[in-house]
Amino acid sequence: MLEATLNEAATLKRLLDAVKELVQDANFECNEGGINLQAMDNSHVALVAVKLHADGFALFRCDRPIPLGVNLGSLTKVLKCAKDDDKCTLKAADDGDVLSLKYEAHRADRVAEYDMKLMDIDADTLGIPDTDYDVRVTMLSSEFARIVRDLNSLGESVRIEVSKEGVRFASDGEAAQGNILLKQTEAARERYENYGKDDDDQAEEVKEEEDKPKKAKKAKKVKKEEGLEDEDEEMVSGDNDQAEFQAKSEDEGEEEVSDSEKKKRKRSTASSSAKKKAKKAIDDMAEGGGGGVHIEMTQHVNLTFSLKYLVIFSKSASLSDTVQLMLKNDVPLLVSYTFGQGYIRYYLAPKIGDD
Amino acid sequence: MLEATLNEAATLKRLLDAVKELVQDANFECNEGGINLQAMDNSHVALVAVKLHADGFALFRCDRPIPLGVNLGSLTKVLKCAKDDDKCTLKAADDGDVLSLKYEAHRADRVAEYDMKLMDIDADTLGIPDTDYDVRVTMLSSEFARIVRDLNSLGESVRIEVSKEGVRFASDGEAAQGNILLKQTEAARERYENYGKDDDDQAEEVKEEEDKPKKAKKAKKVKKEEGLEDEDEEMVSGDNDQAEFQAKSEDEGEEEVSDSEKKKRKRSTASSSAKKKAKKAIDDMAEGGGGGVHIEMTQHVNLTFSLKYLVIFSKSASLSDTVQLMLKNDVPLLVSYTFGQGYIRYYLAPKIGDD
DNA sequence: TCTTGAGGGA
DNA sequence: TCCCTCAAGA
């Protein structure tokens, strides 16, 4: 039995806006920790991972893990029927094949109920490459969206190059060739330096949007060039240059999530005020002048990606003011949006060679 | 000779927005009382009736009745050429085949004139079933629009059920099944009780948007369960369960209109202040919090309608903040929008059986 | 399949 | 009023 109430239906709507473009059907894995979704697009080039923390819900109850096989098109239709600020309750029986959605106006004079058929979906939980990225770019999600949309009108792919100069997005098209250079914003750098003095603060900024302690550490590495740690990740890591993701067993997936959840909570408690400070710095950057770009780099990187997918990813801008791009040569790009109730992350394999 | 000036061209534009979706050509019947239009959609399932009172015009002159056979597509095009707040003057000669439209900016520094070819249209003035509805639902026109649009994305038809619980809109679709329950708003009910004490007030609220005294009385019945009166209506009434409307002679139509016009004026004079009070109650309800629903009911009803048409009807929301739904089992639904210069009413035959 | 135009929503 | 999405046509 799943019963979960979100205070704003808009969260779900926005989440689906981008995901439905990538995959038609997907399992919402519900367990005590919250709701997860992982799916690859049909061509196995892009992967999307969504997490909604249980404590991001106004009410959350899930007695035992349930996979909800959902046709995202249908779910989108049903969500369209919710007003953005409606209270939204999801319900599913343990063995049922129906997902019920209840929308309640806050004034309680309107109650809408929808029942959606569920389906069985092959449940290959996918292994997400755990990568020690060399670069993290934090920027306005709207700016990222603008850039990929602009370049998408010129060509099919974009080369993303990060150097001391900044981050450059370049695209070649038949009609024209274009590139956009974003320099580290002075203001952003200053704020960064201030808060960066305390390494824990800085690391927490990342941890906040990371489930896996390992990744948090790696983010630290991005800043301080610490050595790698925790190379026991069950999946591809390091020199992964393949364009496709691999499936792993479902059990491993579950384990990983709940395990890291615990660790995350421990850390959060330890330094939550510092975290807030760091978060504030990021927020300031986001608002402080419409273009703050924050770059952390241990290595120059230069990769090429399909713009089609980046344009789809960038539709998640409505979920968060900022987006983080994590890069490392020959490894899938990670595009991450973090919001109050969880996150949505996209992984996109780079184009190899000159295609 | 017709000469009629509206202070805002927007009124005409908005009127046509929905009508042009239902019918391609229609007669604007002009007489001393104003301008009327009645037409059925091609499938004879829906009927639209528009009334613009002569005194809703800044200037109105019509020496003798003229039918203006208009292609609504053309008229829409011509109206697109007017700015919303332009003063708009319609002119037609008694025997001409041209309708002239003049648009004047209020600062009088721009005058545009358009001439539109008229056409002969078979002038079956249609008999509108005069019905003693069992239910009147008054709600925000925007909310009605939202509901039918939402359900239209799920299925083809909607079941409208009114009971003590409230009014429920339910639709079944392939992907999902949904229903929306609107409860009588407390605030709306209170206001209603206050003004409802005086039956005349209450009835006037209806009369104001009714031409036919008979209908006004029946609306009273909705409240008080008075017996039927005036069963001499020339058209189908009472147990009409047929899905189509019937034509009647033009003469009868004209007679009816002018006759009821007179009665209406008499009544208006008698109780205009009470009327204003009642109107205010409705306005308050409409504005008092974005969802006031007001239900008057003498009988449970349960009917099914094609959403396609309701969606078209609901485009008239721009004409009025509120809409009234009048229902009775096995009888066409009346959807009525009343605005300063007149009204637009839609009648839609219910679906019979399980189709 | 891609492009353009219209309609609806923010 | 502008932007975006959806639908129809090439």
PDB file of C-alpha atoms in Angstrom, chain B residues 108-330:
ATOM      1  CA  ALA B 108     -11.019  59.228 -33.115  1.00  0.00           C
ATOM      2  CA  ASP B 109      -7.740  59.400 -34.953  1.00  0.00           C
ATOM      3  CA  ARG B 110      -8.239  56.127 -36.730  1.00  0.00           C
ATOM      4  CA  VAL B 111     -11.288  54.924 -38.622  1.00  0.00           C
ATOM      5  CA  ALA B 112     -11.398  51.607 -40.405  1.00  0.00           C
ATOM      6  CA  GLU B 113     -14.263  50.456 -42.572  1.00  0.00           C
ATOM      7  CA  TYR B 114     -14.942  46.991 -43.847  1.00  0.00           C
ATOM      8  CA  ASP B 115     -17.690  45.710 -46.092  1.00  0.00           C
ATOM      9  CA  MET B 116     -18.681  42.122 -45.957  1.00  0.00           C
ATOM     10  CA  LYS B 117     -20.808  40.217 -48.442  1.00  0.00           C
ATOM     11  CA  LEU B 118     -23.976  38.810 -46.986  1.00  0.00           C
ATOM     12  CA  MET B 119     -25.659  35.652 -48.109  1.00  0.00           C
ATOM     13  CA  ASP B 120     -29.104  34.089 -48.075  1.00  0.00           C
ATOM     14  CA  ILE B 121     -29.430  31.480 -45.437  1.00  0.00           C
ATOM     15  CA  ASP B 122     -32.389  29.189 -44.977  1.00  0.00           C
ATOM     16  CA  ALA B 123     -34.084  30.909 -42.151  1.00  0.00           C
ATOM     17  CA  ASP B 124     -35.502  28.163 -40.042  1.00  0.00           C
ATOM     18  CA  THR B 125     -35.745  29.916 -36.769  1.00  0.00           C
ATOM     19  CA  LEU B 126     -35.391  27.164 -34.302  1.00  0.00           C
ATOM     20  CA  GLY B 127     -37.676  26.318 -31.504  1.00  0.00           C
ATOM     21  CA  ILE B 128     -35.842  26.187 -28.275  1.00  0.00           C
ATOM     22  CA  PRO B 129     -37.223  23.566 -25.974  1.00  0.00           C
ATOM     23  CA  ASP B 130     -38.690  25.368 -23.044  1.00  0.00           C
ATOM     24  CA  THR B 131     -37.821  23.297 -20.084  1.00  0.00           C
ATOM     25  CA  ASP B 132     -38.481  23.194 -16.381  1.00  0.00           C
ATOM     26  CA  TYR B 133     -35.023  22.431 -15.264  1.00  0.00           C
ATOM     27  CA  ASP B 134     -34.485  20.537 -12.060  1.00  0.00           C
ATOM     28  CA  VAL B 135     -31.042  21.873 -11.402  1.00  0.00           C
ATOM     29  CA  ARG B 136     -29.255  25.125 -11.808  1.00  0.00           C
ATOM     30  CA  VAL B 137     -25.543  25.223 -11.158  1.00  0.00           C
ATOM     31  CA  THR B 138     -23.845  28.606 -11.087  1.00  0.00           C
ATOM     32  CA  MET B 139     -20.095  28.485 -11.172  1.00  0.00           C
ATOM     33  CA  LEU B 140     -17.049  30.291 -12.418  1.00  0.00           C
ATOM     34  CA  SER B 141     -16.940  30.114 -16.167  1.00  0.00           C
ATOM     35  CA  SER B 142     -13.200  29.568 -15.999  1.00  0.00           C
ATOM     36  CA  GLU B 143     -13.635  26.608 -13.720  1.00  0.00           C
ATOM     37  CA  PHE B 144     -16.205  25.087 -16.012  1.00  0.00           C
ATOM     38  CA  ALA B 145     -13.837  25.562 -18.909  1.00  0.00           C
ATOM     39  CA  ARG B 146     -11.059  23.937 -16.993  1.00  0.00           C
ATOM     40  CA  ILE B 147     -13.122  20.919 -16.065  1.00  0.00           C
ATOM     41  CA  VAL B 148     -14.387  20.154 -19.534  1.00  0.00           C
ATOM     42  CA  ARG B 149     -10.960  20.674 -21.037  1.00  0.00           C
ATOM     43  CA  ASP B 150      -9.414  18.338 -18.497  1.00  0.00           C
ATOM     44  CA  LEU B 151     -11.956  15.613 -18.989  1.00  0.00           C
ATOM     45  CA  ASN B 152     -11.836  16.055 -22.735  1.00  0.00           C
ATOM     46  CA  SER B 153      -8.256  14.879 -22.645  1.00  0.00           C
ATOM     47  CA  LEU B 154      -9.347  11.632 -21.042  1.00  0.00           C
ATOM     48  CA  GLY B 155     -12.511  10.660 -22.780  1.00  0.00           C
ATOM     49  CA  GLU B 156     -15.199  11.700 -25.195  1.00  0.00           C
ATOM     50  CA  SER B 157     -18.121  12.216 -22.938  1.00  0.00           C
ATOM     51  CA  VAL B 158     -18.863  13.422 -19.474  1.00  0.00           C
ATOM     52  CA  ARG B 159     -21.476  12.323 -17.064  1.00  0.00           C
ATOM     53  CA  ILE B 160     -22.829  15.198 -15.042  1.00  0.00           C
ATOM     54  CA  GLU B 161     -24.478  14.172 -11.847  1.00  0.00           C
ATOM     55  CA  VAL B 162     -26.008  16.544  -9.359  1.00  0.00           C
ATOM     56  CA  SER B 163     -26.946  15.342  -5.929  1.00  0.00           C
ATOM     57  CA  LYS B 164     -26.921  16.669  -2.404  1.00  0.00           C
ATOM     58  CA  GLU B 165     -23.206  16.011  -2.405  1.00  0.00           C
ATOM     59  CA  GLY B 166     -22.671  18.546  -5.123  1.00  0.00           C
ATOM     60  CA  VAL B 167     -22.105  18.371  -8.819  1.00  0.00           C
ATOM     61  CA  ARG B 168     -19.901  15.663 -10.200  1.00  0.00           C
ATOM     62  CA  PHE B 169     -18.321  15.555 -13.628  1.00  0.00           C
ATOM     63  CA  ALA B 170     -17.084  12.099 -14.572  1.00  0.00           C
ATOM     64  CA  SER B 171     -15.401  10.743 -17.635  1.00  0.00           C
ATOM     65  CA  ASP B 172     -14.074   7.365 -18.691  1.00  0.00           C
ATOM     66  CA  GLY B 173     -11.153   7.033 -20.993  1.00  0.00           C
ATOM     67  CA  GLU B 174      -8.757   4.420 -22.251  1.00  0.00           C
ATOM     68  CA  ALA B 175      -5.825   5.555 -20.217  1.00  0.00           C
ATOM     69  CA  ALA B 176      -7.635   6.712 -17.146  1.00  0.00           C
ATOM     70  CA  GLN B 177     -10.916   7.400 -15.539  1.00  0.00           C
ATOM     71  CA  GLY B 178     -11.578  10.601 -13.694  1.00  0.00           C
ATOM     72  CA  ASN B 179     -14.174  12.568 -11.844  1.00  0.00           C
ATOM     73  CA  ILE B 180     -14.398  15.990 -10.293  1.00  0.00           C
ATOM     74  CA  LEU B 181     -16.723  16.799  -7.462  1.00  0.00           C
ATOM     75  CA  LEU B 182     -17.642  20.396  -6.793  1.00  0.00           C
ATOM     76  CA  LYS B 183     -19.261  20.958  -3.473  1.00  0.00           C
ATOM     77  CA  GLN B 184     -21.605  23.797  -2.821  1.00  0.00           C
ATOM     78  CA  THR B 185     -19.276  26.403  -1.426  1.00  0.00           C
ATOM     79  CA  GLU B 186     -20.099  27.420   2.125  1.00  0.00           C
ATOM     80  CA  ALA B 187     -19.669  31.064   1.329  1.00  0.00           C
ATOM     81  CA  ALA B 188     -21.827  30.713  -1.736  1.00  0.00           C
ATOM     82  CA  ARG B 189     -24.504  28.933   0.212  1.00  0.00           C
ATOM     83  CA  GLU B 190     -24.569  31.582   2.903  1.00  0.00           C
ATOM     84  CA  ARG B 191     -24.952  34.371   0.439  1.00  0.00           C
ATOM     85  CA  TYR B 192     -27.555  32.366  -1.295  1.00  0.00           C
ATOM     86  CA  GLU B 193     -29.531  31.832   1.887  1.00  0.00           C
ATOM     87  CA  ASN B 194     -29.464  35.508   2.648  1.00  0.00           C
ATOM     88  CA  TYR B 195     -30.780  36.542  -0.670  1.00  0.00           C
ATOM     89  CA  GLY B 196     -32.932  33.497  -1.061  1.00  0.00           C
ATOM     90  CA  LYS B 197     -35.252  34.557   1.722  1.00  0.00           C
ATOM     91  CA  ASP B 198     -36.996  36.872  -0.662  1.00  0.00           C
ATOM     92  CA  ASP B 199     -38.288  34.750  -3.445  1.00  0.00           C
ATOM     93  CA  ASP B 200     -38.691  37.651  -5.776  1.00  0.00           C
ATOM     94  CA  ASP B 201     -35.098  38.577  -5.417  1.00  0.00           C
ATOM     95  CA  GLN B 202     -34.148  35.083  -6.135  1.00  0.00           C
ATOM     96  CA  ALA B 203     -36.353  34.796  -9.135  1.00  0.00           C
ATOM     97  CA  GLU B 204     -35.205  38.102 -10.499  1.00  0.00           C
ATOM     98  CA  GLU B 205     -31.698  36.899 -10.517  1.00  0.00           C
ATOM     99  CA  VAL B 206     -32.839  34.434 -13.088  1.00  0.00           C
ATOM    100  CA  LYS B 207     -35.230  36.693 -14.916  1.00  0.00           C
ATOM    101  CA  GLU B 208     -32.478  39.086 -15.545  1.00  0.00           C
ATOM    102  CA  GLU B 209     -30.950  36.644 -17.898  1.00  0.00           C
ATOM    103  CA  GLU B 210     -34.205  35.242 -19.180  1.00  0.00           C
ATOM    104  CA  ASP B 211     -36.327  36.646 -21.915  1.00  0.00           C
ATOM    105  CA  LYS B 212     -39.245  34.404 -21.370  1.00  0.00           C
ATOM    106  CA  PRO B 213     -41.360  35.011 -18.316  1.00  0.00           C
ATOM    107  CA  LYS B 214     -42.242  31.381 -18.403  1.00  0.00           C
ATOM    108  CA  LYS B 215     -38.701  30.368 -17.871  1.00  0.00           C
ATOM    109  CA  ALA B 216     -38.367  32.739 -15.013  1.00  0.00           C
ATOM    110  CA  LYS B 217     -41.230  31.090 -13.301  1.00  0.00           C
ATOM    111  CA  LYS B 218     -39.770  27.725 -13.880  1.00  0.00           C
ATOM    112  CA  ALA B 219     -36.533  28.824 -12.414  1.00  0.00           C
ATOM    113  CA  LYS B 220     -38.544  29.696  -9.369  1.00  0.00           C
ATOM    114  CA  LYS B 221     -39.737  26.152  -9.431  1.00  0.00           C
ATOM    115  CA  VAL B 222     -36.194  25.015  -9.244  1.00  0.00           C
ATOM    116  CA  LYS B 223     -36.068  26.741  -5.924  1.00  0.00           C
ATOM    117  CA  LYS B 224     -39.560  26.256  -4.596  1.00  0.00           C
ATOM    118  CA  GLU B 225     -40.947  23.310  -6.472  1.00  0.00           C
ATOM    119  CA  GLU B 226     -43.881  25.302  -7.688  1.00  0.00           C
ATOM    120  CA  GLY B 227     -46.010  23.529 -10.217  1.00  0.00           C
ATOM    121  CA  LEU B 228     -45.489  24.039 -13.899  1.00  0.00           C
ATOM    122  CA  GLU B 229     -47.146  26.938 -15.551  1.00  0.00           C
ATOM    123  CA  ASP B 230     -47.633  28.247 -19.032  1.00  0.00           C
ATOM    124  CA  GLU B 231     -47.461  24.955 -20.787  1.00  0.00           C
ATOM    125  CA  ASP B 232     -48.554  26.593 -24.003  1.00  0.00           C
ATOM    126  CA  GLU B 233     -45.021  26.879 -25.279  1.00  0.00           C
ATOM    127  CA  GLU B 234     -44.924  26.291 -28.983  1.00  0.00           C
ATOM    128  CA  MET B 235     -42.177  23.771 -28.723  1.00  0.00           C
ATOM    129  CA  VAL B 236     -41.173  20.592 -27.083  1.00  0.00           C
ATOM    130  CA  SER B 237     -41.347  20.713 -23.361  1.00  0.00           C
ATOM    131  CA  GLY B 238     -41.529  18.474 -20.365  1.00  0.00           C
ATOM    132  CA  ASP B 239     -40.478  14.954 -21.192  1.00  0.00           C
ATOM    133  CA  ASN B 240     -38.497  15.760 -24.236  1.00  0.00           C
ATOM    134  CA  ASP B 241     -35.852  13.094 -24.548  1.00  0.00           C
ATOM    135  CA  GLN B 242     -35.002  13.526 -28.133  1.00  0.00           C
ATOM    136  CA  ALA B 243     -31.551  14.494 -29.137  1.00  0.00           C
ATOM    137  CA  GLU B 244     -32.458  16.995 -31.782  1.00  0.00           C
ATOM    138  CA  PHE B 245     -34.094  20.349 -31.973  1.00  0.00           C
ATOM    139  CA  GLN B 246     -36.931  21.153 -34.302  1.00  0.00           C
ATOM    140  CA  ALA B 247     -37.528  24.029 -36.586  1.00  0.00           C
ATOM    141  CA  LYS B 248     -40.530  26.247 -36.175  1.00  0.00           C
ATOM    142  CA  SER B 249     -41.834  28.988 -38.385  1.00  0.00           C
ATOM    143  CA  GLU B 250     -40.055  32.272 -38.382  1.00  0.00           C
ATOM    144  CA  ASP B 251     -43.162  34.200 -37.510  1.00  0.00           C
ATOM    145  CA  GLU B 252     -43.663  32.432 -34.275  1.00  0.00           C
ATOM    146  CA  GLY B 253     -40.103  33.079 -33.380  1.00  0.00           C
ATOM    147  CA  GLU B 254     -40.316  36.783 -33.915  1.00  0.00           C
ATOM    148  CA  GLU B 255     -43.512  37.054 -32.037  1.00  0.00           C
ATOM    149  CA  GLU B 256     -42.178  35.250 -29.084  1.00  0.00           C
ATOM    150  CA  VAL B 257     -39.137  37.413 -28.806  1.00  0.00           C
ATOM    151  CA  SER B 258     -40.789  40.771 -28.920  1.00  0.00           C
ATOM    152  CA  ASP B 259     -43.593  39.621 -26.693  1.00  0.00           C
ATOM    153  CA  SER B 260     -41.306  38.497 -23.968  1.00  0.00           C
ATOM    154  CA  GLU B 261     -39.169  41.567 -24.375  1.00  0.00           C
ATOM    155  CA  LYS B 262     -42.041  43.710 -23.275  1.00  0.00           C
ATOM    156  CA  LYS B 263     -42.837  41.620 -20.277  1.00  0.00           C
ATOM    157  CA  LYS B 264     -39.241  41.612 -19.283  1.00  0.00           C
ATOM    158  CA  ARG B 265     -39.026  45.370 -19.279  1.00  0.00           C
ATOM    159  CA  LYS B 266     -42.118  45.670 -17.173  1.00  0.00           C
ATOM    160  CA  ARG B 267     -40.710  43.354 -14.574  1.00  0.00           C
ATOM    161  CA  SER B 268     -37.348  44.962 -14.635  1.00  0.00           C
ATOM    162  CA  THR B 269     -38.789  48.308 -13.723  1.00  0.00           C
ATOM    163  CA  ALA B 270     -40.744  46.845 -10.894  1.00  0.00           C
ATOM    164  CA  SER B 271     -37.889  45.370  -8.961  1.00  0.00           C
ATOM    165  CA  SER B 272     -34.651  46.637 -10.350  1.00  0.00           C
ATOM    166  CA  SER B 273     -33.113  47.384  -7.009  1.00  0.00           C
ATOM    167  CA  ALA B 274     -33.874  43.946  -5.704  1.00  0.00           C
ATOM    168  CA  LYS B 275     -32.413  42.612  -8.864  1.00  0.00           C
ATOM    169  CA  LYS B 276     -29.219  44.478  -8.311  1.00  0.00           C
ATOM    170  CA  LYS B 277     -28.946  43.042  -4.854  1.00  0.00           C
ATOM    171  CA  ALA B 278     -29.337  39.535  -6.125  1.00  0.00           C
ATOM    172  CA  LYS B 279     -26.908  40.179  -8.900  1.00  0.00           C
ATOM    173  CA  LYS B 280     -24.432  41.440  -6.396  1.00  0.00           C
ATOM    174  CA  ALA B 281     -24.758  38.210  -4.441  1.00  0.00           C
ATOM    175  CA  ILE B 282     -23.830  36.255  -7.499  1.00  0.00           C
ATOM    176  CA  ASP B 283     -20.959  38.537  -8.307  1.00  0.00           C
ATOM    177  CA  ASP B 284     -19.656  38.265  -4.795  1.00  0.00           C
ATOM    178  CA  MET B 285     -19.837  34.549  -4.989  1.00  0.00           C
ATOM    179  CA  ALA B 286     -18.007  34.526  -8.229  1.00  0.00           C
ATOM    180  CA  GLU B 287     -15.190  36.653  -6.943  1.00  0.00           C
ATOM    181  CA  GLY B 288     -15.168  35.532  -3.370  1.00  0.00           C
ATOM    182  CA  GLY B 289     -12.370  33.043  -3.689  1.00  0.00           C
ATOM    183  CA  GLY B 290     -11.988  31.427  -7.054  1.00  0.00           C
ATOM    184  CA  GLY B 291     -14.342  28.499  -6.826  1.00  0.00           C
ATOM    185  CA  GLY B 292     -17.741  29.416  -5.547  1.00  0.00           C
ATOM    186  CA  VAL B 293     -20.294  26.930  -6.750  1.00  0.00           C
ATOM    187  CA  HIS B 294     -23.953  27.501  -6.250  1.00  0.00           C
ATOM    188  CA  ILE B 295     -26.407  24.682  -6.728  1.00  0.00           C
ATOM    189  CA  GLU B 296     -30.171  24.823  -6.800  1.00  0.00           C
ATOM    190  CA  MET B 297     -31.841  21.507  -7.139  1.00  0.00           C
ATOM    191  CA  THR B 298     -35.282  19.957  -6.966  1.00  0.00           C
ATOM    192  CA  GLN B 299     -34.255  16.588  -8.258  1.00  0.00           C
ATOM    193  CA  HIS B 300     -31.147  14.546  -8.697  1.00  0.00           C
ATOM    194  CA  VAL B 301     -30.016  14.519 -12.283  1.00  0.00           C
ATOM    195  CA  ASN B 302     -27.590  12.346 -14.131  1.00  0.00           C
ATOM    196  CA  LEU B 303     -26.865  12.976 -17.788  1.00  0.00           C
ATOM    197  CA  THR B 304     -24.121  12.316 -20.257  1.00  0.00           C
ATOM    198  CA  PHE B 305     -22.879  14.813 -22.819  1.00  0.00           C
ATOM    199  CA  SER B 306     -20.307  15.043 -25.533  1.00  0.00           C
ATOM    200  CA  LEU B 307     -17.252  16.844 -24.214  1.00  0.00           C
ATOM    201  CA  LYS B 308     -16.379  18.145 -27.638  1.00  0.00           C
ATOM    202  CA  TYR B 309     -19.307  20.498 -27.559  1.00  0.00           C
ATOM    203  CA  LEU B 310     -18.901  21.521 -23.974  1.00  0.00           C
ATOM    204  CA  VAL B 311     -15.338  22.502 -24.729  1.00  0.00           C
ATOM    205  CA  ILE B 312     -16.559  24.715 -27.522  1.00  0.00           C
ATOM    206  CA  PHE B 313     -19.228  26.257 -25.329  1.00  0.00           C
ATOM    207  CA  SER B 314     -16.731  26.951 -22.619  1.00  0.00           C
ATOM    208  CA  LYS B 315     -14.793  29.243 -24.902  1.00  0.00           C
ATOM    209  CA  SER B 316     -17.389  31.853 -24.094  1.00  0.00           C
ATOM    210  CA  ALA B 317     -15.897  32.213 -20.655  1.00  0.00           C
ATOM    211  CA  SER B 318     -14.337  35.473 -21.786  1.00  0.00           C
ATOM    212  CA  LEU B 319     -17.807  36.985 -21.935  1.00  0.00           C
ATOM    213  CA  SER B 320     -18.746  36.407 -18.331  1.00  0.00           C
ATOM    214  CA  ASP B 321     -17.146  35.395 -15.068  1.00  0.00           C
ATOM    215  CA  THR B 322     -19.921  32.985 -14.307  1.00  0.00           C
ATOM    216  CA  VAL B 323     -21.810  30.375 -16.196  1.00  0.00           C
ATOM    217  CA  GLN B 324     -25.101  28.699 -15.405  1.00  0.00           C
ATOM    218  CA  LEU B 325     -25.776  25.083 -16.179  1.00  0.00           C
ATOM    219  CA  MET B 326     -29.427  24.134 -16.266  1.00  0.00           C
ATOM    220  CA  LEU B 327     -30.177  20.441 -16.177  1.00  0.00           C
ATOM    221  CA  LYS B 328     -33.030  18.027 -16.179  1.00  0.00           C
ATOM    222  CA  ASN B 329     -32.896  14.344 -16.889  1.00  0.00           C
ATOM    223  CA  ASP B 330     -33.301  13.388 -20.552  1.00  0.00           C
TER     224      ASP B 330
END
